[in-house]
Coordinates of C-alpha atoms in Angstrom, one line a residue:
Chain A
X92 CA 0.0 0.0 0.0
X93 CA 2.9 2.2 0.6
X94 CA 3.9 1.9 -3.1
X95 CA 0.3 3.0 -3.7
X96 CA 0.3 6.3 -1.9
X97 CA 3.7 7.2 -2.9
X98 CA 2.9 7.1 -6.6
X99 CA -0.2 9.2 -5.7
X100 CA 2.1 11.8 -4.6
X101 CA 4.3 11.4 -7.3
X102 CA 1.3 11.5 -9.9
X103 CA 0.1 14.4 -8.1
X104 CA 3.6 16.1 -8.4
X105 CA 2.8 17.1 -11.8
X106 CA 0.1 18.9 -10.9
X107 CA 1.6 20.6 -7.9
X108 CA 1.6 23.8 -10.6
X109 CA -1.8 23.8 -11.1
X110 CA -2.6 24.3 -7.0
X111 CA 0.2 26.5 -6.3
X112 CA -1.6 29.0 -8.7
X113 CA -5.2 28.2 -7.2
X114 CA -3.4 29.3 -4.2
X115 CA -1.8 32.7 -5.3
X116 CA -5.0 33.6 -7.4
X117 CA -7.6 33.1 -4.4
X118 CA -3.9 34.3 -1.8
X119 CA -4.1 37.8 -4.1
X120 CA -7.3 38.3 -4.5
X121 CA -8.0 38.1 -0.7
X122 CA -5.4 40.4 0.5
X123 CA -7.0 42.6 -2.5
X124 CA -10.0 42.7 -0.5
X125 CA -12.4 40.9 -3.5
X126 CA -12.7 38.1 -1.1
X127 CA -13.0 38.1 2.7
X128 CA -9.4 36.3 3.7
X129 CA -11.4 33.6 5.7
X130 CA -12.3 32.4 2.3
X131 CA -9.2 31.5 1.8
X132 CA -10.2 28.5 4.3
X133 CA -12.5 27.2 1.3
X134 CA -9.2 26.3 -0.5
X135 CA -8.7 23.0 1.4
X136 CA -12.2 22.1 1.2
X137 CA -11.5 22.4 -2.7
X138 CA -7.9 20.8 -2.8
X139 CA -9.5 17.8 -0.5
X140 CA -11.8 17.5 -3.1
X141 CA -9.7 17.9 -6.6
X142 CA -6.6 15.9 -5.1
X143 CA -7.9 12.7 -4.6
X144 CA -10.7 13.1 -7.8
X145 CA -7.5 14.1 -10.3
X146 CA -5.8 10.9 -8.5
X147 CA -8.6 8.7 -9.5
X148 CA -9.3 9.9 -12.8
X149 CA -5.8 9.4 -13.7
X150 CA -5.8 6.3 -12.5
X151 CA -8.8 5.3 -14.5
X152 CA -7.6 6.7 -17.8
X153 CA -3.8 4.7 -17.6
X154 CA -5.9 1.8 -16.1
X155 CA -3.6 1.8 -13.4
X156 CA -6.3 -0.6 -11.6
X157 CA -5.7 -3.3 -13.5
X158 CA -2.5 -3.4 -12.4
X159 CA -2.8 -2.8 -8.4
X160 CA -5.8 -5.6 -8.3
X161 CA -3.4 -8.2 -9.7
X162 CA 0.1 -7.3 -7.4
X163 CA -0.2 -8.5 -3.5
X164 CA -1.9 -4.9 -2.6
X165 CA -5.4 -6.2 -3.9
X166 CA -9.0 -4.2 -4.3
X167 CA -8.2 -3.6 -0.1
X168 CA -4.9 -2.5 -0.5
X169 CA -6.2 0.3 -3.4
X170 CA -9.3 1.2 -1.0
X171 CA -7.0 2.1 1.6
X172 CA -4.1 3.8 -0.2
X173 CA -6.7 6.4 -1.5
X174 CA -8.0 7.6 1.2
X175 CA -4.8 7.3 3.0
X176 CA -3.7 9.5 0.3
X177 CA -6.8 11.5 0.6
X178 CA -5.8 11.8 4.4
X179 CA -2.4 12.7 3.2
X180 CA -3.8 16.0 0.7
X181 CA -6.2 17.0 3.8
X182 CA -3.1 17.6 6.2
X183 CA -1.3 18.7 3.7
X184 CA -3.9 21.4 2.2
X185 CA -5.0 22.4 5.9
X186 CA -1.6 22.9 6.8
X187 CA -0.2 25.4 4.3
X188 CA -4.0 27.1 4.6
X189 CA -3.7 27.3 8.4
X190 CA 0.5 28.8 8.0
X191 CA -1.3 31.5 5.3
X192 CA -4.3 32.8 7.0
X193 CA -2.2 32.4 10.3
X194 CA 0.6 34.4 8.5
X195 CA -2.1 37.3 7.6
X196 CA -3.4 37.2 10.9
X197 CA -0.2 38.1 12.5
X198 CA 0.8 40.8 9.7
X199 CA -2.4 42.8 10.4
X200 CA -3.9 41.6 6.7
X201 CA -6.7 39.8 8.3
X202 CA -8.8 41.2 11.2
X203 CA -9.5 37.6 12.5
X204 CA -7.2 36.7 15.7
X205 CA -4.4 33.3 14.4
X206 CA -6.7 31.0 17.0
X207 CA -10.0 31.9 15.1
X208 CA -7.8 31.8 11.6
X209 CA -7.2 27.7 13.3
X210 CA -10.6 27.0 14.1
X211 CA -12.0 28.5 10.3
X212 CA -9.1 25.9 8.6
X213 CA -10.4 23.0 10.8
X214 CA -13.7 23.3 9.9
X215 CA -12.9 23.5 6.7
X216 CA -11.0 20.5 7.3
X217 CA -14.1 18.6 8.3
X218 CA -16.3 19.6 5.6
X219 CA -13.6 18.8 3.0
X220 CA -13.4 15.2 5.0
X221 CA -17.6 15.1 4.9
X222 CA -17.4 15.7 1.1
X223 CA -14.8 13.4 0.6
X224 CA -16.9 10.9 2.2
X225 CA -19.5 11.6 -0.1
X226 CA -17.5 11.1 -3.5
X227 CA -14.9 9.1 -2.5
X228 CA -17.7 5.6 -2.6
X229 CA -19.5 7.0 -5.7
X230 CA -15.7 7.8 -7.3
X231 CA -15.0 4.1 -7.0
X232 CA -18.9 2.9 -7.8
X233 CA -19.5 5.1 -11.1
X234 CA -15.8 6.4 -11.9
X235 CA -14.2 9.3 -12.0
X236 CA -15.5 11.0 -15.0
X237 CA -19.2 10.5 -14.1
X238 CA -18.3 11.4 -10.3
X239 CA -17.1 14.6 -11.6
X240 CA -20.4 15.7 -12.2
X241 CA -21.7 14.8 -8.7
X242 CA -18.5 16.5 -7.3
X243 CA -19.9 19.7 -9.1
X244 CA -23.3 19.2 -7.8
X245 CA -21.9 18.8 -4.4
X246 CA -19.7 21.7 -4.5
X247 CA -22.7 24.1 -6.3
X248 CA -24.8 22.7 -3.4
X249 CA -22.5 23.3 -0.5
X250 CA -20.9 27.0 -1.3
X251 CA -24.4 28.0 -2.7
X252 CA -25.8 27.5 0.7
X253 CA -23.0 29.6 2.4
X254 CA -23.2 32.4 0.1
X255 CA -27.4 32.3 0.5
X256 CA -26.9 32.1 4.8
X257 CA -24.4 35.1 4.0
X258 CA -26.6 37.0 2.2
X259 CA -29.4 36.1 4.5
X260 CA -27.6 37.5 7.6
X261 CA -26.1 40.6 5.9
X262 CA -29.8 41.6 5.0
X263 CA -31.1 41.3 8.4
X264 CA -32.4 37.9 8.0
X265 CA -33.6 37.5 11.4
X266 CA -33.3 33.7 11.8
X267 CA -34.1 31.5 15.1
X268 CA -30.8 31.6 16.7
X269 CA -29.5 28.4 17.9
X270 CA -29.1 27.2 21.6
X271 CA -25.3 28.7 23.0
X272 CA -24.5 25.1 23.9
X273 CA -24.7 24.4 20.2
X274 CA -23.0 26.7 18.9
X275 CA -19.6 26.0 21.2
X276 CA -20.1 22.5 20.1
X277 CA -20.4 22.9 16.7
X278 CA -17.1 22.6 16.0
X279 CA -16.4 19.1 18.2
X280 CA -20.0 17.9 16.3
X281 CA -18.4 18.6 13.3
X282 CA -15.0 17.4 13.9
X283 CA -16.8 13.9 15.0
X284 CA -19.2 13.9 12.1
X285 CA -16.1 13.9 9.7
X286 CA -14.1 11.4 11.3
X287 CA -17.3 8.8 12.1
X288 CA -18.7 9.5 7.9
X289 CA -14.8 9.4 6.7
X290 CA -14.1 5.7 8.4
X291 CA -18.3 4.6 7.1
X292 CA -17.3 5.5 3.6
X293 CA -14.0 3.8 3.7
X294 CA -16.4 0.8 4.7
X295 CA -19.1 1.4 1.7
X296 CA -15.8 1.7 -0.5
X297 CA -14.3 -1.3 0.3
X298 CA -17.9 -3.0 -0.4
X299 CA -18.1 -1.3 -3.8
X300 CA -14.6 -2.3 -4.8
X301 CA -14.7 -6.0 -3.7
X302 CA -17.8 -6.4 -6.1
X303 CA -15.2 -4.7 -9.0
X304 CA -14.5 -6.5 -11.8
X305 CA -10.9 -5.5 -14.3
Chain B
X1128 CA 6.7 -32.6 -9.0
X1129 CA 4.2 -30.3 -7.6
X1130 CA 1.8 -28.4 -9.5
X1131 CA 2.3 -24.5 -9.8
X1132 CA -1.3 -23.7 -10.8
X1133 CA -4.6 -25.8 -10.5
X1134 CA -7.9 -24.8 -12.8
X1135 CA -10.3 -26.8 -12.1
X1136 CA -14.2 -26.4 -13.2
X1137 CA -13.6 -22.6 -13.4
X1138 CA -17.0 -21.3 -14.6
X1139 CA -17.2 -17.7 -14.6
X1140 CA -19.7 -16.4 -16.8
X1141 CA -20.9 -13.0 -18.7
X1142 CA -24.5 -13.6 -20.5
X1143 CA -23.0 -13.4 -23.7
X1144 CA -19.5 -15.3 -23.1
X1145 CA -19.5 -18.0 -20.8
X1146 CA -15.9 -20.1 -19.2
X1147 CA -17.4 -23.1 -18.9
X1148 CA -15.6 -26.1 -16.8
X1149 CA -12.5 -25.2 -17.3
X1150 CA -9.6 -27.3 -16.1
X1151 CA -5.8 -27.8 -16.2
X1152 CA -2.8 -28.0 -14.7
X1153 CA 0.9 -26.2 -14.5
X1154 CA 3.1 -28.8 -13.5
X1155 CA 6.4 -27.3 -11.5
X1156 CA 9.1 -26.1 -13.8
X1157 CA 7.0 -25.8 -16.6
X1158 CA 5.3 -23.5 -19.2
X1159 CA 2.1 -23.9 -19.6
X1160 CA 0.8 -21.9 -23.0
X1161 CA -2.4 -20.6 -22.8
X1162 CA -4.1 -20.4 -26.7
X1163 CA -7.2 -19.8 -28.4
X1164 CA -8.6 -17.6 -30.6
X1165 CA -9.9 -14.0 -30.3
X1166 CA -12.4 -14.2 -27.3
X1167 CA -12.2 -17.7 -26.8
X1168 CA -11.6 -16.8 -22.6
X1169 CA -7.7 -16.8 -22.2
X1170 CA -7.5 -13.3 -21.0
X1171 CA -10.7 -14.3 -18.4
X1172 CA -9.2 -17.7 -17.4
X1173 CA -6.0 -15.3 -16.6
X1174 CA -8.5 -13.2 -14.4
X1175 CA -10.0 -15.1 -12.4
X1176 CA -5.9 -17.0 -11.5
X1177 CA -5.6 -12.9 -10.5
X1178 CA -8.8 -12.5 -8.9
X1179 CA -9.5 -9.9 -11.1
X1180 CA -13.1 -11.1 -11.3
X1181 CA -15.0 -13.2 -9.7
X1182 CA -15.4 -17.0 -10.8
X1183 CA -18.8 -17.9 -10.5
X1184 CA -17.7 -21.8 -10.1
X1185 CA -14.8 -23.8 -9.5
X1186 CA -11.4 -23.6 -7.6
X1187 CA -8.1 -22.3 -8.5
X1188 CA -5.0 -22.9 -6.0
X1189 CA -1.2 -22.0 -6.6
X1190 CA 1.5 -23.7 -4.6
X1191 CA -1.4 -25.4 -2.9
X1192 CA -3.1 -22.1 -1.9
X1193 CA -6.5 -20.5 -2.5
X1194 CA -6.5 -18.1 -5.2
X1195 CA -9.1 -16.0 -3.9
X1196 CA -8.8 -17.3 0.1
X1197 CA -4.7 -16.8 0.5
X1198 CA -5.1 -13.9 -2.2
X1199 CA -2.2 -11.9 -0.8
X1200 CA 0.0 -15.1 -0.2
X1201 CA -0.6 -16.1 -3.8
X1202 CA 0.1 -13.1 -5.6
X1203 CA 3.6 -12.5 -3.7
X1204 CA 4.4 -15.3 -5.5
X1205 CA 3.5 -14.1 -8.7
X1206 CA 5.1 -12.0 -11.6
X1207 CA 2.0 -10.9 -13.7
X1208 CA 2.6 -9.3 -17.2
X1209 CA -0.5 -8.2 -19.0
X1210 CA -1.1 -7.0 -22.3
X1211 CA -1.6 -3.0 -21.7
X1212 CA 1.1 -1.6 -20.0
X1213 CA -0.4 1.7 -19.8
X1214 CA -0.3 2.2 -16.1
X1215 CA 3.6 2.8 -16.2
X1216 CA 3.2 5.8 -18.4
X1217 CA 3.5 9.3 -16.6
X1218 CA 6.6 7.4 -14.2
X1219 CA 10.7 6.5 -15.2
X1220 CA 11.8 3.2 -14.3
X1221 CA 13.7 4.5 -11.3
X1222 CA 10.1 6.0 -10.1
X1223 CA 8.8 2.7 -10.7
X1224 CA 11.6 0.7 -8.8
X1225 CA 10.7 2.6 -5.8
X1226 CA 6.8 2.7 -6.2
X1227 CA 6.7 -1.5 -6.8
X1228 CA 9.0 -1.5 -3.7
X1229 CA 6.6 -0.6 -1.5
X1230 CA 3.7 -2.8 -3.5
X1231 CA 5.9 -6.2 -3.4
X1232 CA 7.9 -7.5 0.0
X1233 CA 10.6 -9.6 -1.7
X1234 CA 11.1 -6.6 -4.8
X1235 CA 14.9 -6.8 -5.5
X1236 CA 15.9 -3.6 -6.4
X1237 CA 19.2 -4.9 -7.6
X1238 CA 17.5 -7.3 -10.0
X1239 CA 15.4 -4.7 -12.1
X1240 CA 18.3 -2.6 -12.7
X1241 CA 20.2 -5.8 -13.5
X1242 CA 17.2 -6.4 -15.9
X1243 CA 16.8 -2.6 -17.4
X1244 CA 20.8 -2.9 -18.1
X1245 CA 20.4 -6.2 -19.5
X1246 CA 17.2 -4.5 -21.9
X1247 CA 19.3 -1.1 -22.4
X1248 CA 16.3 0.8 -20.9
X1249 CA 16.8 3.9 -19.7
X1250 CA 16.2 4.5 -15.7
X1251 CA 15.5 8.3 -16.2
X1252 CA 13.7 8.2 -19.3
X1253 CA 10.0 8.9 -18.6
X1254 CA 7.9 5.6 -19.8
X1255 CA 5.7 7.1 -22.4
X1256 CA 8.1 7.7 -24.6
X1257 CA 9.3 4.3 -25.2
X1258 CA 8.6 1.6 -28.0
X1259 CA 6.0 -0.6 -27.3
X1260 CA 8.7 -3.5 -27.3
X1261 CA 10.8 -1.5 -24.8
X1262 CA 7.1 -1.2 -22.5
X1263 CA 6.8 -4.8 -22.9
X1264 CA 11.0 -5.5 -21.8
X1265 CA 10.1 -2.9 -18.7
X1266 CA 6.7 -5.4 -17.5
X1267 CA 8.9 -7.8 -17.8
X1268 CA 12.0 -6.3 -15.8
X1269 CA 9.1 -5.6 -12.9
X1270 CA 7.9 -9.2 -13.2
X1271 CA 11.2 -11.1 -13.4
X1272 CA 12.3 -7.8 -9.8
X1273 CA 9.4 -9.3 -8.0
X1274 CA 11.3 -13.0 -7.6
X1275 CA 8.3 -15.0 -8.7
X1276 CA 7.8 -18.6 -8.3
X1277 CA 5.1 -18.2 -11.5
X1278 CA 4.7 -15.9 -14.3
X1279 CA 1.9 -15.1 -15.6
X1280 CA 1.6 -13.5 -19.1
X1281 CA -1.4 -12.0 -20.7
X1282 CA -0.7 -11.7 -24.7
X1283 CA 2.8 -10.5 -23.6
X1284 CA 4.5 -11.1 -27.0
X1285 CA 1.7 -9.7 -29.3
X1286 CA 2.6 -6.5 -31.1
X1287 CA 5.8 -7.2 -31.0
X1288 CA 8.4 -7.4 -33.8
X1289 CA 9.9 -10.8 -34.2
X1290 CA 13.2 -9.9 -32.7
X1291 CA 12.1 -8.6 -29.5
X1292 CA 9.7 -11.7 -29.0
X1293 CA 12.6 -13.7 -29.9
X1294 CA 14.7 -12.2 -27.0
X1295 CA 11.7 -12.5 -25.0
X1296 CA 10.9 -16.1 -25.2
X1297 CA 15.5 -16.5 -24.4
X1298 CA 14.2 -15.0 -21.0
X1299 CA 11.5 -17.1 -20.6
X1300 CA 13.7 -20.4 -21.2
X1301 CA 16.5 -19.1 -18.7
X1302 CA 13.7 -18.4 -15.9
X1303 CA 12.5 -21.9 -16.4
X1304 CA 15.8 -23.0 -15.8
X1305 CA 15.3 -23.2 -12.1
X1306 CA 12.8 -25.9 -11.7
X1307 CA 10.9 -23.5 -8.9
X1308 CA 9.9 -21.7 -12.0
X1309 CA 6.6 -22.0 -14.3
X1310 CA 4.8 -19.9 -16.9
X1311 CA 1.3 -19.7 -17.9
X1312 CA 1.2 -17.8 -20.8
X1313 CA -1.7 -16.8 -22.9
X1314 CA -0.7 -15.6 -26.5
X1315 CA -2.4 -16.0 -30.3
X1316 CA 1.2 -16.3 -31.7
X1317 CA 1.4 -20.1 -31.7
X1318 CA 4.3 -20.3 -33.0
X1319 CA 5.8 -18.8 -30.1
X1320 CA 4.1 -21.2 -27.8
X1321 CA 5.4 -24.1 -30.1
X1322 CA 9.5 -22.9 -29.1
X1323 CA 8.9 -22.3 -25.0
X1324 CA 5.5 -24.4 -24.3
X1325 CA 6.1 -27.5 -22.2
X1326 CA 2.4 -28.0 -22.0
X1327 CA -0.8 -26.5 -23.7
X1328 CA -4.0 -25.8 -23.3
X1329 CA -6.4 -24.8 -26.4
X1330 CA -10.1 -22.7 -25.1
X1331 CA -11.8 -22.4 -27.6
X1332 CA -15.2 -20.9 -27.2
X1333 CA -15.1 -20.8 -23.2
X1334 CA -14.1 -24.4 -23.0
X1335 CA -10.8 -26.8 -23.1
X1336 CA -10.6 -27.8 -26.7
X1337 CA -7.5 -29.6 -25.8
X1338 CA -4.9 -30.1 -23.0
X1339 CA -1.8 -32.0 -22.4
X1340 CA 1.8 -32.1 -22.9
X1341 CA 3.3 -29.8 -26.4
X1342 CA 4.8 -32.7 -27.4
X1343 CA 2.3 -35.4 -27.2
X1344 CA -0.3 -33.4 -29.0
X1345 CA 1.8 -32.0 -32.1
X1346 CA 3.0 -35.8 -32.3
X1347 CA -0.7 -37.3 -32.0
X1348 CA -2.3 -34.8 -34.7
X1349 CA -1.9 -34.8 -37.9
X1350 CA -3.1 -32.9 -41.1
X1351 CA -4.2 -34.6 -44.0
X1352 CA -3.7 -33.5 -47.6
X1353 CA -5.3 -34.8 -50.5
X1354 CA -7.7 -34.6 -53.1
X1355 CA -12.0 -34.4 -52.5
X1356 CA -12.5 -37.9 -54.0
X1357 CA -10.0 -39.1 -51.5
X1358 CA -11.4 -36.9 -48.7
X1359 CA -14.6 -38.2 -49.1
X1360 CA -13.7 -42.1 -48.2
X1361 CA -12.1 -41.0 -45.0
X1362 CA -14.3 -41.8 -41.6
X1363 CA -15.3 -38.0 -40.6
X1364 CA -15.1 -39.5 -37.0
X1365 CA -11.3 -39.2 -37.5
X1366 CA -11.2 -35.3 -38.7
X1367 CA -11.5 -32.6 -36.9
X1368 CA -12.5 -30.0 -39.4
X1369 CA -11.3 -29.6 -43.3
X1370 CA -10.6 -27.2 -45.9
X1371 CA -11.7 -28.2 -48.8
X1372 CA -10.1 -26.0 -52.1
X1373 CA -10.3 -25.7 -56.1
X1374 CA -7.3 -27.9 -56.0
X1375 CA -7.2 -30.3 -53.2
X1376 CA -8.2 -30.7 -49.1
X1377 CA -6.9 -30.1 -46.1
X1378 CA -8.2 -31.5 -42.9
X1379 CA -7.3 -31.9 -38.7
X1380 CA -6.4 -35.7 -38.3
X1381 CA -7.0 -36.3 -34.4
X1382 CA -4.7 -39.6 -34.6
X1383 CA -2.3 -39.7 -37.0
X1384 CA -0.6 -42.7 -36.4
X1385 CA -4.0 -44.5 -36.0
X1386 CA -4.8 -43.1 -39.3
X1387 CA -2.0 -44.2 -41.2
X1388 CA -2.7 -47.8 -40.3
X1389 CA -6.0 -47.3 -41.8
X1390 CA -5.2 -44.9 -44.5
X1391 CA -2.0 -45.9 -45.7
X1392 CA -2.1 -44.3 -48.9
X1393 CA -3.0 -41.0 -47.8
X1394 CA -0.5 -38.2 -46.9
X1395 CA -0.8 -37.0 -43.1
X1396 CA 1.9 -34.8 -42.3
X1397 CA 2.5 -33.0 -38.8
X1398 CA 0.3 -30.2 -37.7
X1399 CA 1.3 -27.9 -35.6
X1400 CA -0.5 -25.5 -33.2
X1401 CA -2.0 -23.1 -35.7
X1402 CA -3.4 -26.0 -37.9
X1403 CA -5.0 -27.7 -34.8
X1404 CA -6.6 -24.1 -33.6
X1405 CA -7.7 -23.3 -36.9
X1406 CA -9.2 -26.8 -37.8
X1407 CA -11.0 -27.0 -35.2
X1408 CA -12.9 -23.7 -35.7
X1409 CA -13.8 -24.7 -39.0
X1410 CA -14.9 -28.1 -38.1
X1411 CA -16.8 -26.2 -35.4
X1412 CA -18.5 -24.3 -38.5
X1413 CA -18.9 -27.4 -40.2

């Protein structure tokens, strides 16, 4: 399996480019004030998404499959090296994004304090692990191309909402405010929804990929 | 001698192709070569060894071992080459050396190199730009790395120029050498088969056509040649499919030796592996 994730990594090398730029576009146009910088935090929800996605799809098209089902690693040992790898782009992802908001935090760009620049990342964090639980069993059941279009769905779904609940709030939306205890908890709740819906899709993804046929 | 690999019943089927009973044996030390035509279920027979899909009958064990049970156990044992080597593309071989080091426990580093030397292929060059015959060499190097105690090939040779088969099937005879060592190979190219092949097995249409030792088959059937009048004497019992022409017949004799007692007039010469495949799809037609 180690084999597995390493030529993730080194597949994913190629495209280190690619991210570096998504990171500089949404870095400048944050401290340009177009974008809050705590939207910045939205980047590893979008790298935890594309990372793995781009790994699967490029695994698809040089049938790569084919190969790992027939060494020792078996349809397990493929299950498990993506989303150890998917692990793997999360902590990698939250970390730079944590070091950058942090970083603008402590050079007077962002108003937010570095603590509440932390707690934005994590929770970006666990919504990127929630969605990666989400496309990570339909990636393996329908592929990557056709899980593309749910990814998008997903994506149009989840940021949609946020920027709607913005809106909503900036106009004066008065809506039932939640109980305080909630609130504080919110980001334990969320923290355990990710971990408990991450290790359930691993479970439904090693189901899906047993059936598999090469 | 113990058996390397054990088929037996496999059934594993599609709707519109079925694998019906299949059954055979690679005997230590040997090659077993796998042939058939187009579709006729070499490439699925190879699958289900690999687990690759799911048989929906029968048992397969190698070394004594479950295929499917002792999966992980079986494939360390196992070199696999198969026909797309597609998945090495976007890496060098030096990326690869370290990638199947962490795939296969007993990868030797040492051998690959040994190997790309020996195939003057390049470590730093990246895969996709070499020959289809160099892809093929670089499987092989990653097959022969991984120590196996079997070998199994998928079509390895097809595509290939007759030179770089040629140096292929050298390095299947040397690996046979120690008697730890078997091949099953699948190919079309029976003529390949014919120069390495210890033992072989003919699918044709999802089911064993034929099996048993090289030898003892190409020495048992025979092909007849002669005219229609003569043709037409001959017990059809005895053929196993003809050609007949403007200018004379052709047909599968399944006893040569047999029929020259009865026949002794008639020509039977040898056939070899390509006449018995493609007899017996036209006395299937017939």
């Amino acid at each position: 399996m180690k084999g597995l994730v390493y030529k993730d990594i080194l597949a994913m090398r190629r495209l280190a480019g690619t991210y570096l730029l998504f990171f500089l576009v949404y870095g400048g146009l944050s401290v340009a004030g177009v974008f809050d910088i705590s939207v910045l935090g939205g980047m590893v929800v979008l790298l935890g998404a594309m990372v793995p996605m781009s790994s699967i799809s490029m695994d698809d098209a040089s049938g790569w499959a084919r190969f790992a089902v027939a060494s020792p690693t078996g349809r397990r040992g493929i299950v498990s090296g993506k989303y150890l790898f998917t692990l793997l782009a999360l902590v990698v992802s939250t970390v730079l994004v944590g070091l950058l908001l942090m970083g603008f935090s402590l050079l007077g760009i962002s108003e937010n304090r570095p603590i509440d620049c932390l707690l934005i990342t994590l929770c970006c964090t666990g919504v990127a692990l929630l969605i990666d639980a989400v496309l990570l069993p339909l990636t393996f059941q329908f592929g990557a191309e056709k899980a593309r279009i749910l990814n998008t769905i997903l994506f149009a779904a989840v940021f949609g909402s946020i920027v709607l609940l913005g809106g909503a709030v900036s106009n004066e939306l008065s809506l039932p405010a939640p109980p305080a205890w909630l609130i504080s908890a919110l980001p334990v709740l969320l923290g355990l929804a990710a971990i408990i819906g991450f290790f359930i899709s691993y479970c439904i993804s090693q189901g899906i990929y047993a059936k598999k046929e090469f | 001698m113990n058996n390397a690999l054990e088929v037996s019943h496999l059934t594993k089927d599609y709707g519109s192709f079925k694998l019906d009973d299949v059954s055979f044996t690679v005997p230590g030390g040997t090659i077993m070569g796998l042939i058939g035509e187009n579709g006729a279920g070499k490439s699925t027979t190879i699958k289900c060894v690999l687990n690759m899909v799911h048989r929906d009958g029968g048992k397969i064990s190698v070394f004594g071992l479950d295929a499917v049970a002792d999966e992980q156990a079986v494939k360390s044992q196992l070199g696999v080459v198969l026909d797309d080597c597609g998945y090495y593309n976007p890496f060098t071989p030096a990326q690869l050396d370290r990638i199947q080091k962490g795939i296969y426990p007993q990868w030797d580093s040492g051998l690959f190199r040994q190997y790309l030397s020996k195939f003057s292929l390049s470590e730093k060059k990246v895969i996709k730009d070499f020959s289809k015959g160099m892809r093929m060499k670089l499987a092989l190097a990653a097959a022969f790395a991984v120590r196996p105690k079997l070998l199994i090939l998928d079509e390895a040779t097809s595509g290939l120029d007759p030179v770089v088969r040629d140096e292929i099937l050298d390095e299947f005879l040397e690996f046979i050498q120690d008697e730890d060592h078997s091949i099953l190979i699948s190919s079309h190219i029976t003529s390949d088969l014919e120069k390495v092949a210890d033992y072989v097995t003919y699918l044709h249409k999802g089911k064993v056509a034929l099996t048993g030792a090289k030898d003892e088959l190409l020495d048992t059937y025979g092909k007849l040649v002669c005219s229609r009048a003569d043709l037409e004497q001959v017990d059809p019992d005895l053929l196993g499919g003809c050609r007949i022409g403007q200018f004379g017949c052709e047909a599968l004799v399944k006893d040569r030796h047999g029929f020259r007692l009865r026949y002794p007039d008639l020509t039977v010469e040898p056939a070899n592996l390509e006449d018995i495949m493609i007899f017996t799809v036209k006395g299937d037609a017939q």
